[in-house]
PDB file of C-alpha atoms and ligand atoms in Angstrom:
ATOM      1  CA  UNK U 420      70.241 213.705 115.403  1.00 41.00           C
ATOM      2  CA  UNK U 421      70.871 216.767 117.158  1.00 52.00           C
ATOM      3  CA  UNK U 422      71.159 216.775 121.030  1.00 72.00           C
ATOM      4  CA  UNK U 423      68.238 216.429 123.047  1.00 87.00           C
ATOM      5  CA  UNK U 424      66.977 219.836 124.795  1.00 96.00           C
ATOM      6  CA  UNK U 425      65.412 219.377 128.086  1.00 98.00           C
ATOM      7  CA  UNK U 426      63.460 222.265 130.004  1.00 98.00           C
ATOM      8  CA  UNK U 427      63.941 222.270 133.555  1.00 98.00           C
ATOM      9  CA  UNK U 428      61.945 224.410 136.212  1.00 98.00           C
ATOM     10  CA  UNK U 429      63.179 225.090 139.150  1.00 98.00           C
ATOM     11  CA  UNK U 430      59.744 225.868 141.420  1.00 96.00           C
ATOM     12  CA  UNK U 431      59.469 228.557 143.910  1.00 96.00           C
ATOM     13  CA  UNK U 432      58.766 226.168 146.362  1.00 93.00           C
ATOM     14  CA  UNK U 433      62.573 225.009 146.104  1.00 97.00           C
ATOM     15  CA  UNK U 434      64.543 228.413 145.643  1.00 98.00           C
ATOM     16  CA  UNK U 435      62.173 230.321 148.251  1.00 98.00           C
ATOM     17  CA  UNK U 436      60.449 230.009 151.952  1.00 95.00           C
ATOM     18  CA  UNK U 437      56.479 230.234 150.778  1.00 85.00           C
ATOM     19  CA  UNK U 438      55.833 231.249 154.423  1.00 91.00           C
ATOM     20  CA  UNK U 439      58.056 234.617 154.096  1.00 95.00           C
ATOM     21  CA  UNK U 440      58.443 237.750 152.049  1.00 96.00           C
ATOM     22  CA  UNK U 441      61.419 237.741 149.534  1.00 97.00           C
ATOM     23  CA  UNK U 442      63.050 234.611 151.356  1.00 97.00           C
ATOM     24  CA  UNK U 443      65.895 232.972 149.369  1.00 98.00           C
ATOM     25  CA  UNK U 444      66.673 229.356 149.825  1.00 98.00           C
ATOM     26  CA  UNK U 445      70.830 229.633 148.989  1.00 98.00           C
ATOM     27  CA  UNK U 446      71.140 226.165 150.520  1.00 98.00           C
ATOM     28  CA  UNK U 447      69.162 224.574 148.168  1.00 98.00           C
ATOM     29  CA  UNK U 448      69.874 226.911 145.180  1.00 98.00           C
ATOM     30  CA  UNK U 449      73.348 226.197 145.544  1.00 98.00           C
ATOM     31  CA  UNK U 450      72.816 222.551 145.749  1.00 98.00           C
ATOM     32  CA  UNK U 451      71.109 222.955 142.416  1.00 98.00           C
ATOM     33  CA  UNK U 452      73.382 224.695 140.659  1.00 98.00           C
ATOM     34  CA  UNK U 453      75.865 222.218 141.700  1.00 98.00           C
ATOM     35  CA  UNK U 454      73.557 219.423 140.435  1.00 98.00           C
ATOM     36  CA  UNK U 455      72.751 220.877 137.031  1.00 98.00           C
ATOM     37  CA  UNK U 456      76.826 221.587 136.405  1.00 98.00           C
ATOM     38  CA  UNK U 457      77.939 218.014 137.255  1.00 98.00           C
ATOM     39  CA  UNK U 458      75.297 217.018 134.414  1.00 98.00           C
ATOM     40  CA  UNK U 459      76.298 219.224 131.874  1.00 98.00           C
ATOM     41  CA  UNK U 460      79.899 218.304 132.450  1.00 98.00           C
ATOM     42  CA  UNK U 461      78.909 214.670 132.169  1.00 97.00           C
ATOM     43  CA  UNK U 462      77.154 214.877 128.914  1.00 96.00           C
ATOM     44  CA  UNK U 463      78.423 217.878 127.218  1.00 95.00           C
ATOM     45  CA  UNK U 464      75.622 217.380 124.114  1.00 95.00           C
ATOM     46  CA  UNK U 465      73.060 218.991 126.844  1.00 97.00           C
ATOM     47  CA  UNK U 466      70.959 221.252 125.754  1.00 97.00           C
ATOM     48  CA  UNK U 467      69.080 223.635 128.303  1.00 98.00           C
ATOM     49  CA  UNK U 468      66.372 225.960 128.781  1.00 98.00           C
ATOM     50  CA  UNK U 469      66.153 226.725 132.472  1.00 98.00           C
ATOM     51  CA  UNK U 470      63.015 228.499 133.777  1.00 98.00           C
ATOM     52  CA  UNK U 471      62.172 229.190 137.978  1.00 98.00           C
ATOM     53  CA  UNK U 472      59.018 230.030 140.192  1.00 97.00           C
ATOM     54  CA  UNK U 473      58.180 233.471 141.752  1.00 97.00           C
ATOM     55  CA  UNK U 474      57.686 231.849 145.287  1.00 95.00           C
ATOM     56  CA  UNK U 475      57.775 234.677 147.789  1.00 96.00           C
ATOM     57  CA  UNK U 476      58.881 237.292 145.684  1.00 98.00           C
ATOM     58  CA  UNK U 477      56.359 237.804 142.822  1.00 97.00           C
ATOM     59  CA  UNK U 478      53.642 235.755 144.922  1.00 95.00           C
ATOM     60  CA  UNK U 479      53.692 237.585 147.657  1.00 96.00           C
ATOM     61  CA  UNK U 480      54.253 240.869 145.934  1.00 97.00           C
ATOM     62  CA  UNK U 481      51.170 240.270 143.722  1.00 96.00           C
ATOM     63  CA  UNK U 482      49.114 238.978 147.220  1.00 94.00           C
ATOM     64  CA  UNK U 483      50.208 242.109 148.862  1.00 94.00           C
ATOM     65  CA  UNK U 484      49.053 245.051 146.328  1.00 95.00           C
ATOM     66  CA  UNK U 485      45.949 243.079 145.328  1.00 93.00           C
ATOM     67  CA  UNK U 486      47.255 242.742 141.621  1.00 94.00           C
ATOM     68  CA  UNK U 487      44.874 240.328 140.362  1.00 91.00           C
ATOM     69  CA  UNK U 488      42.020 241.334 142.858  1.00 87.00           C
ATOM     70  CA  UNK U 489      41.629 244.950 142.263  1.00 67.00           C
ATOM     71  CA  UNK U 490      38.333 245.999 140.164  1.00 78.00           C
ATOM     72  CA  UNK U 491      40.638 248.101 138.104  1.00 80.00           C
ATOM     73  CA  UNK U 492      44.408 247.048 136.012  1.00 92.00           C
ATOM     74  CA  UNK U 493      46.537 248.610 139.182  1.00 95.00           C
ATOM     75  CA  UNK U 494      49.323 249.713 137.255  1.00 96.00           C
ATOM     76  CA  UNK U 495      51.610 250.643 140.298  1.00 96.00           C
ATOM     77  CA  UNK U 496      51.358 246.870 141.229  1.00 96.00           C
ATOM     78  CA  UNK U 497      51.834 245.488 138.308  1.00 97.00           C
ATOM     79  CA  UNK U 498      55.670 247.670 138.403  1.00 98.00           C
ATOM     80  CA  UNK U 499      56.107 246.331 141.670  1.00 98.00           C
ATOM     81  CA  UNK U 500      55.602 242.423 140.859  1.00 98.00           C
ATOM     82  CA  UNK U 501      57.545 242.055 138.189  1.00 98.00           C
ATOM     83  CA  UNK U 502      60.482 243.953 139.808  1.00 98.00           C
ATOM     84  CA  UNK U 503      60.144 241.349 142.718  1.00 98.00           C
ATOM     85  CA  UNK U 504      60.109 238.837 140.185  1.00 98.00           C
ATOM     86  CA  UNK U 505      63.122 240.175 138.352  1.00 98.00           C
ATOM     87  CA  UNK U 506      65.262 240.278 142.033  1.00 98.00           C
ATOM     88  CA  UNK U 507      64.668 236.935 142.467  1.00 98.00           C
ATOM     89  CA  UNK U 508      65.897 236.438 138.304  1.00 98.00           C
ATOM     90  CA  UNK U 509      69.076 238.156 139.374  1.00 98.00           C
ATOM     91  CA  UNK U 510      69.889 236.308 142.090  1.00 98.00           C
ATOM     92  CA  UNK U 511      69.138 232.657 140.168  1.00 98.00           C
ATOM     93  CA  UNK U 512      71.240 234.237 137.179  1.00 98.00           C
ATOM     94  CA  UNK U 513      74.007 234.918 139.310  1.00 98.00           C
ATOM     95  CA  UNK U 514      73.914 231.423 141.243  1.00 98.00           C
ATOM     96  CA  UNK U 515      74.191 229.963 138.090  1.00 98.00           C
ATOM     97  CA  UNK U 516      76.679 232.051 136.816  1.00 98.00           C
ATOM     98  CA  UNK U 517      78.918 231.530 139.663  1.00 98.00           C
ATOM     99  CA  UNK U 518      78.835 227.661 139.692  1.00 98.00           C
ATOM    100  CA  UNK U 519      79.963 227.820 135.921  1.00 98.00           C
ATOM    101  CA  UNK U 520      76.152 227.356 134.417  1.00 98.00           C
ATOM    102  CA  UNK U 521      76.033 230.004 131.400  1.00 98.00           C
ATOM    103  CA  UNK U 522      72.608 231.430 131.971  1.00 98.00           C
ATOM    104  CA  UNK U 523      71.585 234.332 129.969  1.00 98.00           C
ATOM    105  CA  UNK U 524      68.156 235.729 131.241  1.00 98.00           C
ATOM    106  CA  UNK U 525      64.980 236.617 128.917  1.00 98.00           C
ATOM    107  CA  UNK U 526      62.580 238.753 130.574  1.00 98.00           C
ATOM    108  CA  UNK U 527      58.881 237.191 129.664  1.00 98.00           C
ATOM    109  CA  UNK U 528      57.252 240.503 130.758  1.00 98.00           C
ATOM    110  CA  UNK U 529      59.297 242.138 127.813  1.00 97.00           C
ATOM    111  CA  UNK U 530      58.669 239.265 125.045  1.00 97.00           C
ATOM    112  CA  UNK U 531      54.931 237.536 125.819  1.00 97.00           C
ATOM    113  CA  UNK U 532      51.951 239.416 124.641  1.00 95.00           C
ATOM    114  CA  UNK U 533      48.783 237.316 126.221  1.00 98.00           C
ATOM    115  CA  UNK U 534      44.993 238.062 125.793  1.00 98.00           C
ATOM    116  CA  UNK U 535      42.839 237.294 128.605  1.00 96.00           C
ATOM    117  CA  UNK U 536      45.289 235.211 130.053  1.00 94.00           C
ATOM    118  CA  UNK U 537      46.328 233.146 127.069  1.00 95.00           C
ATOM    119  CA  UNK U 538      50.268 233.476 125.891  1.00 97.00           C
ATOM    120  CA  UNK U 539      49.651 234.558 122.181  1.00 97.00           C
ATOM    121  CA  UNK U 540      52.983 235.071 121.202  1.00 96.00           C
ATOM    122  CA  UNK U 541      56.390 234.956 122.801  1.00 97.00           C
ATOM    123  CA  UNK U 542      59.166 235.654 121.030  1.00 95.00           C
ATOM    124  CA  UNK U 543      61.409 232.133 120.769  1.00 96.00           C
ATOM    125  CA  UNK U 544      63.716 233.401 118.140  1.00 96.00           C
ATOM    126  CA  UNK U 545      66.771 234.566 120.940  1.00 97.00           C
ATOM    127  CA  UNK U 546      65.969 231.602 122.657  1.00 98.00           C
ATOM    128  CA  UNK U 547      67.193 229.413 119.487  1.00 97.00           C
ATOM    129  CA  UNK U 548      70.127 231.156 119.275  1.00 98.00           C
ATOM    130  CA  UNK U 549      71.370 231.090 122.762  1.00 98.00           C
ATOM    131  CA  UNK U 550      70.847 227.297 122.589  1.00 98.00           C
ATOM    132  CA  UNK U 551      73.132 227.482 119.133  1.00 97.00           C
ATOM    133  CA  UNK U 552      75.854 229.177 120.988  1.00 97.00           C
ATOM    134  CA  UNK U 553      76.080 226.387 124.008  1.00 97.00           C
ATOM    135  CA  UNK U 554      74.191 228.837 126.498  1.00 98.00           C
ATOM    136  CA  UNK U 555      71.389 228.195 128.844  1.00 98.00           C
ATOM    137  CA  UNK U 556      68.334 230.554 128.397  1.00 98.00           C
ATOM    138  CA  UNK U 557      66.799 231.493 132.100  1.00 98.00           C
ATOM    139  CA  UNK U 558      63.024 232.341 132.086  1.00 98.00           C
ATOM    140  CA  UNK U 559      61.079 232.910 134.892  1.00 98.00           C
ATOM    141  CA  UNK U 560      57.276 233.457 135.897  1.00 98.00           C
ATOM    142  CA  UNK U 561      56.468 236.816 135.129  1.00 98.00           C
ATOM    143  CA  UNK U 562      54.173 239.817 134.700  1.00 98.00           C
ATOM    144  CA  UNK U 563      52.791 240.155 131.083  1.00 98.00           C
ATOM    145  CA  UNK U 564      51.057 242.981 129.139  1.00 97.00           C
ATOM    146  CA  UNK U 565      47.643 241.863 127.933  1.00 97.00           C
ATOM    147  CA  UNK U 566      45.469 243.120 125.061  1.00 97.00           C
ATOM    148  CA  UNK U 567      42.034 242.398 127.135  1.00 95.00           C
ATOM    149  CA  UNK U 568      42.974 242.550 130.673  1.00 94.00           C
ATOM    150  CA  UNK U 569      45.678 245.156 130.461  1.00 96.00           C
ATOM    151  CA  UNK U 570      48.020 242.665 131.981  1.00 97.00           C
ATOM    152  CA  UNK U 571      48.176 239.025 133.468  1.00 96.00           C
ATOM    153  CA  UNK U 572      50.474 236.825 135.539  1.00 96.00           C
ATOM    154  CA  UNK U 573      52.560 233.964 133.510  1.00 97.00           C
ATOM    155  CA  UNK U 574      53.863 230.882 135.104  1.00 95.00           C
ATOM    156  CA  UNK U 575      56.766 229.223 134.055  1.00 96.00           C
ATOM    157  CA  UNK U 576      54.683 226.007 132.864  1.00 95.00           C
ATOM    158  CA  UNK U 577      52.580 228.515 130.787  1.00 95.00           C
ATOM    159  CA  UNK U 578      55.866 230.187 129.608  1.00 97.00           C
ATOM    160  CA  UNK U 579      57.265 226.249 128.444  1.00 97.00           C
ATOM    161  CA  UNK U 580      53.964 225.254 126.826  1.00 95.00           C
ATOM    162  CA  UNK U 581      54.642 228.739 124.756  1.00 96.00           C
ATOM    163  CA  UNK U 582      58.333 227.907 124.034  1.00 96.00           C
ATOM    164  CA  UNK U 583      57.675 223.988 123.591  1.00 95.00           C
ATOM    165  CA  UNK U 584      55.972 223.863 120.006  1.00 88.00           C
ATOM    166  CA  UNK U 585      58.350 225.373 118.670  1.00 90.00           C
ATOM    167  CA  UNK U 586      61.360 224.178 119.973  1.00 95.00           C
ATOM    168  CA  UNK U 587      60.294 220.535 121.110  1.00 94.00           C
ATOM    169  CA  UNK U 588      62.308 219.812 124.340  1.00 96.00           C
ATOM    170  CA  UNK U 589      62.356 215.458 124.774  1.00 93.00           C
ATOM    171  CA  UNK U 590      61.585 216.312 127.881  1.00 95.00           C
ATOM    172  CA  UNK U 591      60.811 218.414 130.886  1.00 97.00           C
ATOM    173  CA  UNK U 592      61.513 218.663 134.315  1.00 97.00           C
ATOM    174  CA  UNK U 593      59.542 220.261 137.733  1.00 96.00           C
ATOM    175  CA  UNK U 594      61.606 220.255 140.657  1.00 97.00           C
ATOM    176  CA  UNK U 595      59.870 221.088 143.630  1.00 94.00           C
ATOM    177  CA  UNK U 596      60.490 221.019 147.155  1.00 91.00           C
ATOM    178  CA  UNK U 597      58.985 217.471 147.349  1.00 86.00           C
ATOM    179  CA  UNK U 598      59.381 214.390 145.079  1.00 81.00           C
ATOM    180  CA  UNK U 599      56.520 214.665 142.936  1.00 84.00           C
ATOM    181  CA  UNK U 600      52.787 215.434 143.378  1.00 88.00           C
ATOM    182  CA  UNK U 601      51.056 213.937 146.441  1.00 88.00           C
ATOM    183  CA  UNK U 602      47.510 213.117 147.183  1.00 85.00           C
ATOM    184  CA  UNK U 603      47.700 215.704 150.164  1.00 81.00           C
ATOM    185  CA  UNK U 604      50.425 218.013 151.492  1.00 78.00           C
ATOM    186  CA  UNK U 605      53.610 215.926 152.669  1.00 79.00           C
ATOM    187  CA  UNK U 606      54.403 218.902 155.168  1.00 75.00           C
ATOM    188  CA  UNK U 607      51.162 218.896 156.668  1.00 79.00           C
ATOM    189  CA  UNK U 608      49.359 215.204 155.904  1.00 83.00           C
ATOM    190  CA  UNK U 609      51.337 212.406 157.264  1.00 85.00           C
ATOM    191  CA  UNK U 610      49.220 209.732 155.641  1.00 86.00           C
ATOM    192  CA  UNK U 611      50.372 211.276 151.710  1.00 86.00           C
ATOM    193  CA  UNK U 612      51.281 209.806 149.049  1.00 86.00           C
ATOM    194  CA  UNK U 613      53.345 210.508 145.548  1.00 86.00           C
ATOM    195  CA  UNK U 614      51.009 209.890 142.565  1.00 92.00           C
ATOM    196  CA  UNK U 615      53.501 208.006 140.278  1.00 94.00           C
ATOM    197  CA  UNK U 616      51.768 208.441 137.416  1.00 94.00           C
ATOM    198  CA  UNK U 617      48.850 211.406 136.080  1.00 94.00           C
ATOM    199  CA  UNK U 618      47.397 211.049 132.599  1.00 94.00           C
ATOM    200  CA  UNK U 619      44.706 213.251 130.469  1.00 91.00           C
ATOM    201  CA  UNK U 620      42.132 210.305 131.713  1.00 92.00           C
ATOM    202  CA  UNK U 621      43.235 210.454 135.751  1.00 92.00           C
ATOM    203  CA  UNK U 622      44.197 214.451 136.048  1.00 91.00           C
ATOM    204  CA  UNK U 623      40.031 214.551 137.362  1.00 88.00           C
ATOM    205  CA  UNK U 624      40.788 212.162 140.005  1.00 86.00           C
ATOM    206  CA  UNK U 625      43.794 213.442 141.558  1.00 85.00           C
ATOM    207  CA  UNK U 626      42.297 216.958 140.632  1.00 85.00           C
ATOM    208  CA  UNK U 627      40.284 217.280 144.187  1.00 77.00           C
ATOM    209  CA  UNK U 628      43.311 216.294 145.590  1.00 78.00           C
ATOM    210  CA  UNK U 629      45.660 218.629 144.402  1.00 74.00           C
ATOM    211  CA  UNK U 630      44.900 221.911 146.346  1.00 60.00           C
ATOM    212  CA  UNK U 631      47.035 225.181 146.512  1.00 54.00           C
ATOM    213  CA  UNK U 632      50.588 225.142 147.548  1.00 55.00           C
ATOM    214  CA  UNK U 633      51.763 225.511 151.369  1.00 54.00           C
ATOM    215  CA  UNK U 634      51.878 229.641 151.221  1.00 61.00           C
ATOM    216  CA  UNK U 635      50.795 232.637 148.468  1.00 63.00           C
ATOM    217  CA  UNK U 636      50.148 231.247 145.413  1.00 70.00           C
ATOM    218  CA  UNK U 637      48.593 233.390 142.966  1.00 70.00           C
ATOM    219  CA  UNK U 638      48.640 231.301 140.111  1.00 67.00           C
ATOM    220  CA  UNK U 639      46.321 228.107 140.907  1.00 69.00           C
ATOM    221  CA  UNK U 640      48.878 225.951 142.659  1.00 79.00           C
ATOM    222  CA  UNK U 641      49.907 222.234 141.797  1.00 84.00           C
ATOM    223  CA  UNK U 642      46.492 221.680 139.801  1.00 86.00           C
ATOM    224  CA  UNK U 643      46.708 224.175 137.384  1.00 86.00           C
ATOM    225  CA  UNK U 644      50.375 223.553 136.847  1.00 86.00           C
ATOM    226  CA  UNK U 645      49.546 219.891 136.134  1.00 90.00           C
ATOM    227  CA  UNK U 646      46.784 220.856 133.912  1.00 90.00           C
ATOM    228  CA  UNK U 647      48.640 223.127 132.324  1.00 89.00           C
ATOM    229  CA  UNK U 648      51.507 220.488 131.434  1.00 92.00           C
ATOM    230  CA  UNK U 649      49.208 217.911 130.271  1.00 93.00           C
ATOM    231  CA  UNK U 650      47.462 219.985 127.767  1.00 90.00           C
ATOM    232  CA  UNK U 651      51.005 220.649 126.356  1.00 91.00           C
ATOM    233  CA  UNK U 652      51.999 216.754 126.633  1.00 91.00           C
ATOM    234  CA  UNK U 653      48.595 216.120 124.641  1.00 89.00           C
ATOM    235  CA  UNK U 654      49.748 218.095 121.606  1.00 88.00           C
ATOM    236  CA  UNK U 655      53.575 217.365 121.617  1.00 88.00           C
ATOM    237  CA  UNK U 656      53.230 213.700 121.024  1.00 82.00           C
ATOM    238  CA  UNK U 657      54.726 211.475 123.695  1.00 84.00           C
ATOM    239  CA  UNK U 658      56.348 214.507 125.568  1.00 93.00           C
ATOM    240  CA  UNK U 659      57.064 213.451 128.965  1.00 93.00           C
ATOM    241  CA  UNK U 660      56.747 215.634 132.159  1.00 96.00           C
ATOM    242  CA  UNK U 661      58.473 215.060 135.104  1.00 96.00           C
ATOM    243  CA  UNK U 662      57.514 216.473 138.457  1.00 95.00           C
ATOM    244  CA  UNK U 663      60.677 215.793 140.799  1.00 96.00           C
ATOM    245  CA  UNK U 664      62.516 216.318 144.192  1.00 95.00           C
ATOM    246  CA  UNK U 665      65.136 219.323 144.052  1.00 96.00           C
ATOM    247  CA  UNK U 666      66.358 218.576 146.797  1.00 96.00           C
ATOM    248  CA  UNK U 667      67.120 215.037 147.116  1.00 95.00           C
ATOM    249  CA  UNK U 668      70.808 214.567 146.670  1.00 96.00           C
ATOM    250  CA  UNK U 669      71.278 213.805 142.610  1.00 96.00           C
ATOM    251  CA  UNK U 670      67.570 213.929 141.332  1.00 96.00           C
ATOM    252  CA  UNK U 671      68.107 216.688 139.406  1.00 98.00           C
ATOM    253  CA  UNK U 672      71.558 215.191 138.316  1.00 98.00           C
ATOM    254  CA  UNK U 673      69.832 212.378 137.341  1.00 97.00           C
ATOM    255  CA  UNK U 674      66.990 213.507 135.501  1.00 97.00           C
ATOM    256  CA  UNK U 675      68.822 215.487 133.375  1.00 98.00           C
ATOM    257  CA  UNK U 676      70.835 212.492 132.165  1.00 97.00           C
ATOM    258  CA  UNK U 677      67.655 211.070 131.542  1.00 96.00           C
ATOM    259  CA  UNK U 678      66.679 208.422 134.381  1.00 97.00           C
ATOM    260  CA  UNK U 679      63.529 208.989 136.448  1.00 96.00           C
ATOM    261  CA  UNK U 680      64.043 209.661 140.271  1.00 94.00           C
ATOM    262  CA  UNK U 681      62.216 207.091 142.398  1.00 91.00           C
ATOM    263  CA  UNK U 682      59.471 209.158 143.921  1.00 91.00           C
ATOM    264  CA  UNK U 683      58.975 211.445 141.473  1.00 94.00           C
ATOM    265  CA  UNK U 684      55.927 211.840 139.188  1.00 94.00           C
ATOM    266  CA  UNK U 685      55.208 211.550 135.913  1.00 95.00           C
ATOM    267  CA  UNK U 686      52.789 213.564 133.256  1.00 95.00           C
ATOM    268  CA  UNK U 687      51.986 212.424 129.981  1.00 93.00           C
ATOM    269  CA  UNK U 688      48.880 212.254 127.585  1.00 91.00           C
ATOM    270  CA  UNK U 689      48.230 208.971 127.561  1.00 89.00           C
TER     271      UNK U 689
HETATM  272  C1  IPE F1191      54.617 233.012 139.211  1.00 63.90           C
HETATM  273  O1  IPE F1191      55.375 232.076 138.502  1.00 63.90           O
HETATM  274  C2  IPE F1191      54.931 234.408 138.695  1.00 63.90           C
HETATM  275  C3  IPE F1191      54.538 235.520 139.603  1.00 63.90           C
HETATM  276  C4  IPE F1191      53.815 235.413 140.681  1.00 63.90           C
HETATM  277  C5  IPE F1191      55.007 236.860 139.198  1.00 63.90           C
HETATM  278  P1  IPE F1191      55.313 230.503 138.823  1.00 63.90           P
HETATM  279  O2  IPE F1191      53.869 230.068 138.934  1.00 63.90           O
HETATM  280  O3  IPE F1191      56.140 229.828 137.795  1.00 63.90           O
HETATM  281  O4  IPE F1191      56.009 230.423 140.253  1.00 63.90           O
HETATM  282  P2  IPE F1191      55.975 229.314 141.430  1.00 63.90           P
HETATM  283  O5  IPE F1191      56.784 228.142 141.031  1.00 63.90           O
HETATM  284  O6  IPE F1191      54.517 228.948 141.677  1.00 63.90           O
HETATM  285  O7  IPE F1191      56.577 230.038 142.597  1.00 63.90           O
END
């Protein structure tokens, strides 16, 4: 049986301040990178895929020159977001890099082609291979062109779903700032809660619940990230999502070696 392949997202939430342009989090990024090298070194038949958020990089970037509000495709902006998106890449990369993870970067922007908003194709081939070779492919939430809009915005959930049918991770991972999804914001509700567990039938009742995220968020927040994941858990029989602390010392250790942090939620179909 070959060796299971797990996606894991690290959110923007976790690598960035939401409340501040082009903010990097090196406390906690280093504390992940520490976190996902103790687990490959502890099971060595690992395989990868790593993808991160935009947080206050490509968010704010995209806020700022109106990229998704203007009445026309703003061409300047869309330049300007995914280079802010790409600085934050580089950084990531070369966290990883440093604390021995071999990341090797594949620009969405450059292999995605979407129409009106919809990943049609994304190019998965390189991706295979750099899992062949005992490398970790790095994606990220991007720009992308776009045959009806001119161009769109792709998250890193949208980016899995694209990547997942054809190379069928066992599982995948959201770390976040906070374990798991809440009925309210922990930072700003004292009375929240984690929602252990969101299927196809619940997702309307926690929908309400699940507003935007604390800062710029220009891709629909927690909601349409959870929506987003349990279309893809619907067609991927018995895929499992889990949404999980990255900061809580060995959750992300942990999850990759397979056992469920207390706290943290988790997505499936059914
Ligand atoms: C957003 O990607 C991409 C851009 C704004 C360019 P994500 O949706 O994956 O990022 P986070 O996790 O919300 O920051």
């Amino acid at each position: 049986m070959p060796a299971e392949l797990v996606f894991l997202k690290l959110g923007g939430s976790l690598l960035t301040d939401k409340q501040q342009e082009n903010s990097v989090r090196y406390d906690h990024l280093s504390h992940v990178v520490g976190e996902i090298r103790r687990a490959l070194d502890q099971d060595t038949s690992l395989r990868l895929l790593i993808g991160h958020g935009s947080g206050s990089f490509g968010h704010f970037a995209a806020a700022r020159t109106g990229l998704l509000s203007a009445p026309a495709p703003n061409w300047p902006a869309y330049a300007e977001v995914g280079a802010a998106a790409a600085r934050l890449n580089r950084i990531v990369a070369d966290a990883l890099l440093a604390g021995g993870v071999p990341a090797v970067t594949l620009q969405p922007s450059a292999a995605a082609h979407c129409d009106d908003g919809q990943i049609i194709s994304l190019a998965t081939e390189p991706v295979a291979t750099l899992l062949r070779h005992g490398l970790v492919p790095l994606v990220y939430g991007d720009v992308a062109l776009d045959l009806t809009r001119g161009y769109t915005i792709i998250s890193t959930e949208t980016i899995f779903a694209a990547l997942a049918s054809r190379l069928q991770p066992g599982r995948i991972l959201l770390a976040g700032e906070v374990s798991g999804v809440y009925t309210a914001d922990p930072q700003r509700d004292p009375t929240a809660q984690p929602i252990p567990l969101i299927t196809q039938e619940t997702f309307s009742q926690v929908e309400q619940m699940l507003g935007g995220s604390a800062g710029v968020d220009v891709t629909g927040g927690m909601a349409t990230k959870v929506r987003h994941m349990l279309d893809l858990a619907a067609i991927s029989g018995g895929l499992e999502v889990w949404v999980i602390s990255g900061t809580a010392p060995g959750n992300i250790y942990q999850a990759l070696l397979g056992q469920r942090p207390p706290g943290s939620t988790l997505l499936k179909a059914k």
